[in-house]
Coordinates of C-alpha atoms and ligand atoms in Angstrom, one line a residue:
X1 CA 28.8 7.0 -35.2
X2 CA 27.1 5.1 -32.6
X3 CA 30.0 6.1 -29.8
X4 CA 28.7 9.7 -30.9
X5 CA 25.1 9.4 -30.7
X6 CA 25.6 7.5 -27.0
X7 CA 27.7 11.0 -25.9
X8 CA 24.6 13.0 -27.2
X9 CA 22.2 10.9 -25.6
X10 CA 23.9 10.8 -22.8
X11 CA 24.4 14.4 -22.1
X12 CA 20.9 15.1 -23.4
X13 CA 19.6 12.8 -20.8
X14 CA 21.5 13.6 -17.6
X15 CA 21.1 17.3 -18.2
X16 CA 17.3 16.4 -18.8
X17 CA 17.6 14.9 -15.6
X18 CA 19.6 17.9 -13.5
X19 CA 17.2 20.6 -14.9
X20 CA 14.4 19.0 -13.7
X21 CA 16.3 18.5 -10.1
X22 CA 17.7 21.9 -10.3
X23 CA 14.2 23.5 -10.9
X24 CA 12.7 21.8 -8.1
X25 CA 15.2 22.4 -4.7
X26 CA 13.3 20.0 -2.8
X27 CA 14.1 17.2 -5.0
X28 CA 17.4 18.5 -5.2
X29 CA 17.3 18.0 -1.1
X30 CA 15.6 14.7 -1.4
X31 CA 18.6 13.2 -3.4
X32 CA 20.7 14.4 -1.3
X33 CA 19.0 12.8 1.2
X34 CA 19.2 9.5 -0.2
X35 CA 22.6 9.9 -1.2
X36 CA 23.4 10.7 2.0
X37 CA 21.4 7.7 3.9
X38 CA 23.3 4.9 0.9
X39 CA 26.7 6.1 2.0
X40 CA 26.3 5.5 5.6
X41 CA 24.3 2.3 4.7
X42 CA 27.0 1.1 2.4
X43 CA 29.3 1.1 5.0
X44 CA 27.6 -1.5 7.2
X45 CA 26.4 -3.2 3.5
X46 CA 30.1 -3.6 2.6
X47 CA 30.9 -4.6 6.0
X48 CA 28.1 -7.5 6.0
X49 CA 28.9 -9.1 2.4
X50 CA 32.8 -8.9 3.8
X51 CA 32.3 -10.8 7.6
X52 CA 28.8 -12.2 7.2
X53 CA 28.4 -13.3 3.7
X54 CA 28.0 -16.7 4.8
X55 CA 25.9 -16.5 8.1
X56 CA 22.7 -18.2 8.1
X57 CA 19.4 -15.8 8.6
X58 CA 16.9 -18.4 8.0
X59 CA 16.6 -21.5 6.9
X60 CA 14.5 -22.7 4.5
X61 CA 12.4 -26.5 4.4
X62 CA 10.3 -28.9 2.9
X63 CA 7.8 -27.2 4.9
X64 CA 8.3 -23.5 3.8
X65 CA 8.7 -24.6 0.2
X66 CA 5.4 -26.0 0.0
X67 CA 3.6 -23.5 2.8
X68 CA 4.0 -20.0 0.8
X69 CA 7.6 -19.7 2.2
X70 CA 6.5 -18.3 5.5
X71 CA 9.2 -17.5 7.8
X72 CA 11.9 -17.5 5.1
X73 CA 14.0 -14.7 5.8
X74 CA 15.1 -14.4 2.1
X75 CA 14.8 -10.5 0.8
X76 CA 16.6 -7.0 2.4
X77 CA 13.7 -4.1 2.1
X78 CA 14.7 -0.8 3.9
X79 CA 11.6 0.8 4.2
X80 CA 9.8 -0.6 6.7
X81 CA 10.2 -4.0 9.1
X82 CA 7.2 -5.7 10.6
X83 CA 7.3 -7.3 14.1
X84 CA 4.7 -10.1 14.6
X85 CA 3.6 -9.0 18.0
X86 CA 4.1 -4.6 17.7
X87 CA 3.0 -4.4 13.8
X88 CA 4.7 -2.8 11.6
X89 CA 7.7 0.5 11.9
X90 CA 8.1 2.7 8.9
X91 CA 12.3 3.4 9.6
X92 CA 11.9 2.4 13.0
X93 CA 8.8 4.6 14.0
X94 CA 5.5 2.6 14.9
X95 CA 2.4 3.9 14.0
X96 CA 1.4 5.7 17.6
X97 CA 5.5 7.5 16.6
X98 CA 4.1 8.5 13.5
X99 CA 0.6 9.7 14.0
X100 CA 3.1 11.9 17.0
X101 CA 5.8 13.0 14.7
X102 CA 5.2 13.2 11.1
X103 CA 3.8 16.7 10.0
X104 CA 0.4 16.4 9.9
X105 CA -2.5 18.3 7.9
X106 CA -4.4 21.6 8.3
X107 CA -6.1 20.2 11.6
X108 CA -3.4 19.3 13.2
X109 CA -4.7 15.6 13.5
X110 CA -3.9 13.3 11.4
X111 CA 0.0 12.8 9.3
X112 CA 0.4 13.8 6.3
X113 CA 1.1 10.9 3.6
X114 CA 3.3 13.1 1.7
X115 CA 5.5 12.8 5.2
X116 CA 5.2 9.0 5.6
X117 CA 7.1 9.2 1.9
X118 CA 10.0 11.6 2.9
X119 CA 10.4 9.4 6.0
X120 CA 10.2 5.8 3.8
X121 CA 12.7 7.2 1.0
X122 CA 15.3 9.3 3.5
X123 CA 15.1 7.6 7.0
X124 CA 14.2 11.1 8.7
X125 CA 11.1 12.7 9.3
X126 CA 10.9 16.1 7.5
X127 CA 9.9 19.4 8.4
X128 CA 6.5 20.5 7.6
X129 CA 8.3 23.0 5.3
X130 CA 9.9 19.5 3.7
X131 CA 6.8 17.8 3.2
X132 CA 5.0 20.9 2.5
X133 CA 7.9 21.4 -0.6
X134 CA 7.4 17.6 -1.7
X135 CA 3.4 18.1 -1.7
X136 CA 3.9 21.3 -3.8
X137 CA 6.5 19.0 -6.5
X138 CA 3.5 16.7 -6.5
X139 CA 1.2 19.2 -7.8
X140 CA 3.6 20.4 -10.3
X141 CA 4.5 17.0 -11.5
X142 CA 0.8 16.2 -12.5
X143 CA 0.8 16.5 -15.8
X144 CA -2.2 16.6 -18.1
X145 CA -1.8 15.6 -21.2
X146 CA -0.1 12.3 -19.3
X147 CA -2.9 11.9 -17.1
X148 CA -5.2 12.3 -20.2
X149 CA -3.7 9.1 -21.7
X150 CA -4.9 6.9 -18.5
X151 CA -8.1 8.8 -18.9
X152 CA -8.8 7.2 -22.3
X153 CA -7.7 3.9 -21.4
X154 CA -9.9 3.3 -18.4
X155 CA -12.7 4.9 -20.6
X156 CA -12.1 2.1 -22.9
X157 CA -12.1 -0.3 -20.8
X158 CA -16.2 -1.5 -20.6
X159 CA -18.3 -0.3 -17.8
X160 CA -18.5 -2.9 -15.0
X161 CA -15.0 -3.2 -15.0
X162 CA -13.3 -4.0 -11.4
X163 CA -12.0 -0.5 -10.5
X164 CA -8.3 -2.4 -9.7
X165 CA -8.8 -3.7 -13.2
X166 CA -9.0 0.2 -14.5
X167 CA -6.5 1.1 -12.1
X168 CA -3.4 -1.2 -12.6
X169 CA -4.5 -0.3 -16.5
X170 CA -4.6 3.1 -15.9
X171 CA -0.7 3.0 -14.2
X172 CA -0.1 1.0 -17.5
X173 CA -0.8 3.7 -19.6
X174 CA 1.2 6.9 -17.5
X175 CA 3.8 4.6 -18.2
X176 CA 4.1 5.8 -21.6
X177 CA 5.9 9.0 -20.1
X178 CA 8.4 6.4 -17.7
X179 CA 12.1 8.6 -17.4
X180 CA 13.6 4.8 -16.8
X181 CA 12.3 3.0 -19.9
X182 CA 13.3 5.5 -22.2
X183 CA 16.9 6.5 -20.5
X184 CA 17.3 2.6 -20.8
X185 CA 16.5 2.4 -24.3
X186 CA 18.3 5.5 -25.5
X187 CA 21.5 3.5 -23.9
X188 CA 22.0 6.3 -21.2
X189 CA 20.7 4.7 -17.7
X190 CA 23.5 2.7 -16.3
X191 CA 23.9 0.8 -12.2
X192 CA 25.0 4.2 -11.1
X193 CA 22.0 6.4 -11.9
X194 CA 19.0 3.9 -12.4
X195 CA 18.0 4.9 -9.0
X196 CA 17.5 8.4 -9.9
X197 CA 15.3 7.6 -13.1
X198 CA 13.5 5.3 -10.5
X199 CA 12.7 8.5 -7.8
X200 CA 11.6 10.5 -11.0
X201 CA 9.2 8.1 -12.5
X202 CA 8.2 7.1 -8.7
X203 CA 7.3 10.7 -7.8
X204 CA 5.4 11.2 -10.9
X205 CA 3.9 8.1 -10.7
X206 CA 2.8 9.4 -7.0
X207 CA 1.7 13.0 -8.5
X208 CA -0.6 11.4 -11.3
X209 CA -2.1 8.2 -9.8
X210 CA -4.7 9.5 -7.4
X211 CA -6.3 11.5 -10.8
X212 CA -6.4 8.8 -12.6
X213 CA -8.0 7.0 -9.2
X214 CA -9.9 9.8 -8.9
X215 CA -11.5 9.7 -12.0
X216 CA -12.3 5.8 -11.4
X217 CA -14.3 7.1 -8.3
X218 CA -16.3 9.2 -10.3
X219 CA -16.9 6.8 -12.8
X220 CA -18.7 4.1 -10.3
X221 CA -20.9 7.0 -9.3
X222 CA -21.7 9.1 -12.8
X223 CA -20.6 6.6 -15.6
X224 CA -18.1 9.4 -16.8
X225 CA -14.2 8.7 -16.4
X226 CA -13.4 12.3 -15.1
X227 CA -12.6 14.3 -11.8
X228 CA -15.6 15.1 -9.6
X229 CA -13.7 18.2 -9.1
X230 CA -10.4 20.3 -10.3
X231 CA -6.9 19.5 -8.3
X232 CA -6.4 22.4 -5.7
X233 CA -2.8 23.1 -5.6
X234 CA -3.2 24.6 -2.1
X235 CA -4.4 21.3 -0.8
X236 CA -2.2 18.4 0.8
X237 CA -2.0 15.2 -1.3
X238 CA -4.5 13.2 0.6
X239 CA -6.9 15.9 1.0
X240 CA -6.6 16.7 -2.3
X241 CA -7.5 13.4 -3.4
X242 CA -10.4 13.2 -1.8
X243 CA -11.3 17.0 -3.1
X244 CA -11.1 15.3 -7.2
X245 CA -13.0 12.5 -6.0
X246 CA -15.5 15.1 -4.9
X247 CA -15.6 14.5 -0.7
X248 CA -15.2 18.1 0.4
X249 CA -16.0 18.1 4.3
X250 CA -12.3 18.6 6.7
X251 CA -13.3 15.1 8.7
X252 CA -13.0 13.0 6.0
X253 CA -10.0 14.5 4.6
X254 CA -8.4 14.0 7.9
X255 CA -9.7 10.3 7.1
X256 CA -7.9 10.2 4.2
X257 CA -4.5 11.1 5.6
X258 CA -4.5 8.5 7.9
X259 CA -5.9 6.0 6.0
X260 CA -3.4 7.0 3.3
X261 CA -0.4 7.1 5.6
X262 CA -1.2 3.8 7.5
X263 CA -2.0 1.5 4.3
X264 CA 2.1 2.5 2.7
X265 CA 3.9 -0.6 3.9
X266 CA 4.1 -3.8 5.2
X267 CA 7.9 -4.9 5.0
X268 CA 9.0 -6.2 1.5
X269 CA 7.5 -9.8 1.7
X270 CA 3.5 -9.2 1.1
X271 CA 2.4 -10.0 -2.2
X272 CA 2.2 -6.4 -3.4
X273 CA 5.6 -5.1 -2.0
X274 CA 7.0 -8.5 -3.1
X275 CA 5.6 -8.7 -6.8
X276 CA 6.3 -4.6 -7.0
X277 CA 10.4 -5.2 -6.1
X278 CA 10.7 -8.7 -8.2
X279 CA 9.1 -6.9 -11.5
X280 CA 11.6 -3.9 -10.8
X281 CA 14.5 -6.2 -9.9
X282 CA 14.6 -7.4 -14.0
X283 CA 14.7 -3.8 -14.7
X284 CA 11.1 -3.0 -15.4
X285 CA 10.3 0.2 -14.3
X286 CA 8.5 1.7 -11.5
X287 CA 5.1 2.0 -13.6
X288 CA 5.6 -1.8 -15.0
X289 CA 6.8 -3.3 -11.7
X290 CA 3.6 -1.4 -9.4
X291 CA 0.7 -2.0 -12.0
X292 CA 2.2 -5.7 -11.2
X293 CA 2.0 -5.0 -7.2
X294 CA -1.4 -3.7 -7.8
X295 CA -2.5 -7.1 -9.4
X296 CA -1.2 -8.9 -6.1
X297 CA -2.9 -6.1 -4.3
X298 CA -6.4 -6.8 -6.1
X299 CA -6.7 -10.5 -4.7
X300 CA -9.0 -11.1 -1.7
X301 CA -6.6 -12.5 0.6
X302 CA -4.3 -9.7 0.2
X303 CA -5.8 -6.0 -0.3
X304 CA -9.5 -6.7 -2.0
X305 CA -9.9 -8.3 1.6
X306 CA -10.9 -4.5 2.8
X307 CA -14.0 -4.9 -0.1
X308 CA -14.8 -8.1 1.2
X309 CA -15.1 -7.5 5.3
X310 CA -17.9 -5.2 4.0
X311 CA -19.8 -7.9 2.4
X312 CA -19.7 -9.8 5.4
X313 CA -20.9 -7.1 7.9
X314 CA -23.6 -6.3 5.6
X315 CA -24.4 -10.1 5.3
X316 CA -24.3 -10.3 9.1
X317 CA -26.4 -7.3 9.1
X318 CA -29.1 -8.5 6.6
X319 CA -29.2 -12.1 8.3
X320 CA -29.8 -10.1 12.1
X321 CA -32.8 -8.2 10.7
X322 CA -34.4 -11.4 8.7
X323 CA -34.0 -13.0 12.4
X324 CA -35.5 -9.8 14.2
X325 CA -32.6 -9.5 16.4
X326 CA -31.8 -7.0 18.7
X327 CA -28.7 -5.4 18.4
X328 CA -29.3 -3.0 21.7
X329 CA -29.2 -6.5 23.7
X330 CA -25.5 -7.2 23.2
X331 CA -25.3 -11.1 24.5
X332 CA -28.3 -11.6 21.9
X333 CA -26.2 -9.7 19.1
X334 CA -23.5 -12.0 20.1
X335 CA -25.0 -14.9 20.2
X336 CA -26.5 -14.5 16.0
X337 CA -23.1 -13.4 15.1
X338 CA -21.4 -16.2 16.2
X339 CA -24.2 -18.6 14.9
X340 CA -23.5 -17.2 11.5
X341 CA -19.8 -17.1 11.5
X342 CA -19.6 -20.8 12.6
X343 CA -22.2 -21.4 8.6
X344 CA -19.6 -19.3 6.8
X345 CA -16.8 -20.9 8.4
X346 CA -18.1 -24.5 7.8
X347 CA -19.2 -24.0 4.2
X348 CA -15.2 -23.7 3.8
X349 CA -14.6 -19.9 3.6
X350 CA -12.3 -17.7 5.2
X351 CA -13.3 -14.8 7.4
X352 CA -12.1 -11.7 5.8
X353 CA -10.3 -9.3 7.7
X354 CA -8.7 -11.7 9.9
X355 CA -5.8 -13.8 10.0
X356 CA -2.2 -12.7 8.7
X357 CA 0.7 -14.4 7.1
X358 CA 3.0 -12.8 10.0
X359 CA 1.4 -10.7 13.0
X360 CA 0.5 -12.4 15.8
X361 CA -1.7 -9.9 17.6
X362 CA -4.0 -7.2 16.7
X363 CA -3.1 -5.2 14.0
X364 CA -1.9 -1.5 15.2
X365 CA -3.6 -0.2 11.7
X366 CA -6.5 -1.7 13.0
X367 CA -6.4 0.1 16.6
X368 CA -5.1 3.4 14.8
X369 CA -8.4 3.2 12.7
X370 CA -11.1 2.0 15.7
X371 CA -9.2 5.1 17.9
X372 CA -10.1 7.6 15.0
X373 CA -13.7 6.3 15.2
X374 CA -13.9 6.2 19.1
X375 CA -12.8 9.6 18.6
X376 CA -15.3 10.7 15.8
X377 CA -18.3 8.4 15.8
X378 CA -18.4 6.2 18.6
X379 CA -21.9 5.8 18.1
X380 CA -22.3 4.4 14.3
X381 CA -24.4 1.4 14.1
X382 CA -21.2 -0.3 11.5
X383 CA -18.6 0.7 14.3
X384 CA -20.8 -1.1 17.0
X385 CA -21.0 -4.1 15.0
X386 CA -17.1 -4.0 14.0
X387 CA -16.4 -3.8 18.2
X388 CA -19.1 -6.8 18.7
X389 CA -17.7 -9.2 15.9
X390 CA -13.9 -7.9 17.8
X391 CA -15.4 -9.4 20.9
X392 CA -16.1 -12.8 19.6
X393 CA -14.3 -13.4 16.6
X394 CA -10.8 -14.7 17.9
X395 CA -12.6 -16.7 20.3
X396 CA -14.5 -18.6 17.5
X397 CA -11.5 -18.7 14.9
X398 CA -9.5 -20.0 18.3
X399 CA -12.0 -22.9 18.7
X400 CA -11.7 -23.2 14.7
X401 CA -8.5 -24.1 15.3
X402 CA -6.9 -23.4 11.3
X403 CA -5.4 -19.9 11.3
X404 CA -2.6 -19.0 13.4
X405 CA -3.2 -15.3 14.3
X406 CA -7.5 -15.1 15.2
X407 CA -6.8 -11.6 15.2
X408 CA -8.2 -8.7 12.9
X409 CA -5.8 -7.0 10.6
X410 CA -5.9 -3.5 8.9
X411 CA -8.9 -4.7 6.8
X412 CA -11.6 -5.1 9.2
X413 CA -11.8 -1.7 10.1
X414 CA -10.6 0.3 7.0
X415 CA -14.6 -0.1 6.0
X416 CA -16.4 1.4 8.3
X417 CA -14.5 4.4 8.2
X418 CA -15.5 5.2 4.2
X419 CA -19.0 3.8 4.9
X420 CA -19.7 6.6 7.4
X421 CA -17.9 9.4 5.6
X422 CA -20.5 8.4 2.5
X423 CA -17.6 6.5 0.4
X424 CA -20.5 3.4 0.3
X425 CA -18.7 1.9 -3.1
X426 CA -16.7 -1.0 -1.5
X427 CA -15.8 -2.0 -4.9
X428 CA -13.9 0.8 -4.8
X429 CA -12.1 0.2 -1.3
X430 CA -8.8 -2.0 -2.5
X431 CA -8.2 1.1 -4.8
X432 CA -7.6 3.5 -1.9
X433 CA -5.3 0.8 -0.6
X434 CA -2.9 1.2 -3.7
X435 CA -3.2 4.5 -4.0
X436 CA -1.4 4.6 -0.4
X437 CA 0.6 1.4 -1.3
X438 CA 2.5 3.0 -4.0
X439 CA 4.0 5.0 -1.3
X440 CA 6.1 2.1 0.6
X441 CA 7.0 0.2 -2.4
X442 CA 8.3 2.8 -5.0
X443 CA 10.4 3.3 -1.9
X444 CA 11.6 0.2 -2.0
X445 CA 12.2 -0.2 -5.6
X446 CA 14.5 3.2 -5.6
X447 CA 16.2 1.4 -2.9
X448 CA 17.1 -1.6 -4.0
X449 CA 18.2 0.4 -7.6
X450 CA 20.1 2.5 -4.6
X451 CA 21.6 -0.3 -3.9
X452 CA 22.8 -2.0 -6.8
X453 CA 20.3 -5.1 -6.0
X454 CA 20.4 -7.7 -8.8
X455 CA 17.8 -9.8 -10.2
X456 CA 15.9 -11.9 -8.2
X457 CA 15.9 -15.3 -8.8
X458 CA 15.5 -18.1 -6.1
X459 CA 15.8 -21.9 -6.8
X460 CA 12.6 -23.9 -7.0
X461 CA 12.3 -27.4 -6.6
X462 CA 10.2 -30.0 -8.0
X463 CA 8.2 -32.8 -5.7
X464 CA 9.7 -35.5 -7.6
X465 CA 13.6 -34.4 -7.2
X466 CA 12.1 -33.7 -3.0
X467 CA 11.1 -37.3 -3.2
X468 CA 14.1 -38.4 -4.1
X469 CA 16.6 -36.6 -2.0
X470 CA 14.1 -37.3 1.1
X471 CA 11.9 -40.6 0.2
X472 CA 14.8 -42.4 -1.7
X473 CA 12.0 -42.8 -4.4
Ligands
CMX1 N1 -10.8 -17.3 8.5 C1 -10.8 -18.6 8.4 N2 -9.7 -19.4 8.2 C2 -8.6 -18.8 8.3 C3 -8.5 -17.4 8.5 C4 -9.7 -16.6 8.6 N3 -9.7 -15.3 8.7 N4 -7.2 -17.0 8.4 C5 -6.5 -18.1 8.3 N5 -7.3 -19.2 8.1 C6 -7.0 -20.6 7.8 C7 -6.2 -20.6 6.5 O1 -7.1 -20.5 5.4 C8 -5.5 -21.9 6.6 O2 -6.4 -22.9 6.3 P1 -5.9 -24.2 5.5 O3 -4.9 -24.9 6.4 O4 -7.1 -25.0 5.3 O5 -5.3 -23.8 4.3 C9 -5.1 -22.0 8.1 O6 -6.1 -21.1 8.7 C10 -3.7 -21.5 8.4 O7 -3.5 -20.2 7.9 P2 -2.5 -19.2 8.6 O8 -1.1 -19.8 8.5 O9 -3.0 -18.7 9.9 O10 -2.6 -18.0 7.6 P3 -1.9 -17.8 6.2 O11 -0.6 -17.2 6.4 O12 -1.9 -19.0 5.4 O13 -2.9 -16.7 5.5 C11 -4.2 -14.8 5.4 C12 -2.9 -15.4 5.9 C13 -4.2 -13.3 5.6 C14 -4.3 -15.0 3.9 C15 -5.4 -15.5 6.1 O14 -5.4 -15.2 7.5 C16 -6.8 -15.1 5.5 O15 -7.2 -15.7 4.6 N6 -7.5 -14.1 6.1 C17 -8.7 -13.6 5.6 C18 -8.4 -12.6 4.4 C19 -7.8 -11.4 4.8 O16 -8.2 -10.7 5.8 N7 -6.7 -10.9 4.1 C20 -6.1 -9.6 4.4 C21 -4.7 -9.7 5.1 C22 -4.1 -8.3 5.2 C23 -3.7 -7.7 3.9 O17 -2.8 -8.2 3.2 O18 -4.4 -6.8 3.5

């Protein structure tokens, strides 16, 4: 009886699973894709665990195990790889290789995010027809009645809410339609096909999220959990983002895309991509394992660091005016601005916006977004105090003396950009940043289900057993 019910489920299932596929040829020509990418990977994969399986890659210490494990090379994550001194490449390309490449939106200017996603998942970059197909699956994948449940739980949530609060809640709640969980329950997902309930769930996930983050938007500025404005299936997915959230000018959709496409991926140790793959490694799926990311994402020293930078501008702003200086005299401007960076740093707080855990230098996301100004508004008062506090600020966190990188990362800038566009909600900010994060680390989760990855479980250690082995107490 139950050997029966598995054989219906499973047929039921997997041809659940090909119709949608067979309906859509650019999903069909995304799997292939992948399929194609995991068998020339395996090769080297197979070859590595054979030859290598014992060869050190990093060492781990006393020192990494109480510092945050920093420089522990302990996890494999295919989409992208960071290098401390260039900043990060998505499958090799850096971001200047991107911005070239990648199809890019009706301008012509900026990539497309929809392209950055072809390029994480398959290791190519598509055609515009590609990325135009994927865009169009998007659309078709963003179903109402799902979206609808998201809708009433952020509704319920009470007004004042943190918008990442309403948006990890609101992921919660599409996961009620997740193609994992219930293949996984009905007793019909197995090692060789989780992957392909992950790229369903990811890509609807993808198609449904910036709605629901839309209609966050809209609550901060009317009090009512809905879209500013209808989906337009004509538009890309970034523009079309910004159209629900109800920015309609070309500039700012152009914005969007590159903020969208530069804010995907990190490598697989930040505490989004980390906490995103380690919920998914215990078989939670996609919506489960990024509402988690999302919480990482939502803590100031990691993405809600874009929401703070502003607070700081405008505090250095407000404490200028109270002290009448004059921002047209640059070595005065300079001189206040460091004055009041030294109080914040000695009253024991961190400047947000700069510092990282592994680059070295300036951010590229951060050049990537002053360029796009230089280009746009070289003139906006925000920009001009961005490039002053750039000036001084690793000079003064040098002299500091604490962080090891005085450089500003993608958060300093990411800002000024929304500010001038009208986007002044900075609660709001860390938001946008999942919205584009989803992007790299659903990419990562159907790899590592690709790839047969197991649980993830590393050792920890307690002081007292440390003491022992190296105190002899
Ligand atoms: N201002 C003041 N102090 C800083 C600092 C900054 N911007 N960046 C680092 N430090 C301090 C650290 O707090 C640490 O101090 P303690 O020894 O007292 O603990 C010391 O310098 C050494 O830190 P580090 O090894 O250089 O940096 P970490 O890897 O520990 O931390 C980060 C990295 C990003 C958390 C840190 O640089 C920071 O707090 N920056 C400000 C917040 C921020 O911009 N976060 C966003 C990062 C990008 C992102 O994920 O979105």
């Amino acid at each position: 009886m139950r050997t029966a019910r598995f054989a219906m489920l499973s047929r039921c299932s997997g041809l659940s699973l090909r119709c949608a596929s067979t309906a859509s040829p650019i999903v069909e020509e995304l799997r292939a894709a992948l399929v194609k990418k995991n068998a020339e990977d395996m090769v080297l994969i197979k070859d590595l665990k054979k030859n290598h399986d014992g060869d050190a890659i990093g060492a781990s210490t006393v020192g990494a195990a109480y510092g945050g494990m920093r420089g522990i090379t302990g996890l494999v994550y295919e989409p992208s790889l960071l290098d401390p001194v260039e900043g990060i490449r998505f499958r090799g390309l850096s971001i200047p290789e991107c911005q070239e490449k990648l199809p890019k939106g009706t301008t012509g200017q900026e990539p497309l995010p929809e392209a950055m996603l072809w390029l994480l998942l398959t290791g190519e970059v598509p055609t515009a027809e590609q990325a135009k197909a994927l865009n169009a699956e998007l659309h078709r994948r963003a179903d109402k009645e799902v979206i609808s449940r998201a809708q009433k739980t952020v509704a319920a949530l009470p007004k004042g809410t943190h918008p990442m609060t309403e948006f990890s809640a609101g992921v919660l709640a599409l996961q009620t339609d997740s193609k994992f969980a219930q293949a996984y329950s009905d007793g019909v997902a197995n090692k060789s096909n989780y992957w392909e309930y992950a790229l369903e769930d990811s890509l609807n996930l993808i198609s449904r999220s910036p709605h629901v983050a839309a209609m966050i938007y809209n609550r901060l500025r009317t009090g009512k959990v809905e879209l500013a404005a209808e989906s337009r299936p004509e538009l890309d997915w970034a523009s079309n983002f910004a159209n629900m959230m109800g920015f309609q000018s070309e500039e700012f959709w152009d914005c969007m895309r590159l903020y969208l496409s530069i804010h995907v991926d990190h490598e697989g140790g930040n505490v989004s991509a980390h906490t995103t793959t380690l919920v998914a490694s215990a078989l939670s799926d996609p919506y489960l394992s990024f509402s988690a990311g999302l919480n990482g994402l939502a803590g100031p020293l990691h993405g809600l660091a874009n929401q703070e930078v502003l607070k700081y501008l405008f505090g250095m702003q407000e404490l200028c005016r109270a002290d009448k200086v004059d921002f047209k005299d640059e070595a005065t401007a300079e001189k206040a601005l460091t004055k009041y960076t030294w109080n914040l740093l000695n009253s024991g707080r961190v400047v947000p916006g700069y510092g990282h855990a592994v680059l070295r230098k300036t951010d590229p996301r951060y050049t990537c977004q002053r360029d796009f100004c230089m280009r746009h508004f070289p003139d906006d008062e925000l920009f001009q105090l961005v490039n002053t506090i750039y000036k001084i600020m690793p000079g003064i966190l040098t002299e500091h003396g604490k962080t090891k990188n005085p450089y500003p990362n993608v958060d300093a800038h990411s800002g000024v950009l929304l500010q001038h566009y009208g986007m002044t909600e900075q609660v709001y900010y860390t938001v946008l940043f999942g919205v584009s994060r989803q992007i790299g680390v659903l990419s990562g989760v159907i790899w590592d289900r690709l790839q047969g990855r197991p649980l993830e479980r590393p050792k920890s250690i307690t002081t007292e057993a440390l003491a022992k082995r190296f105190l002899k107490k």
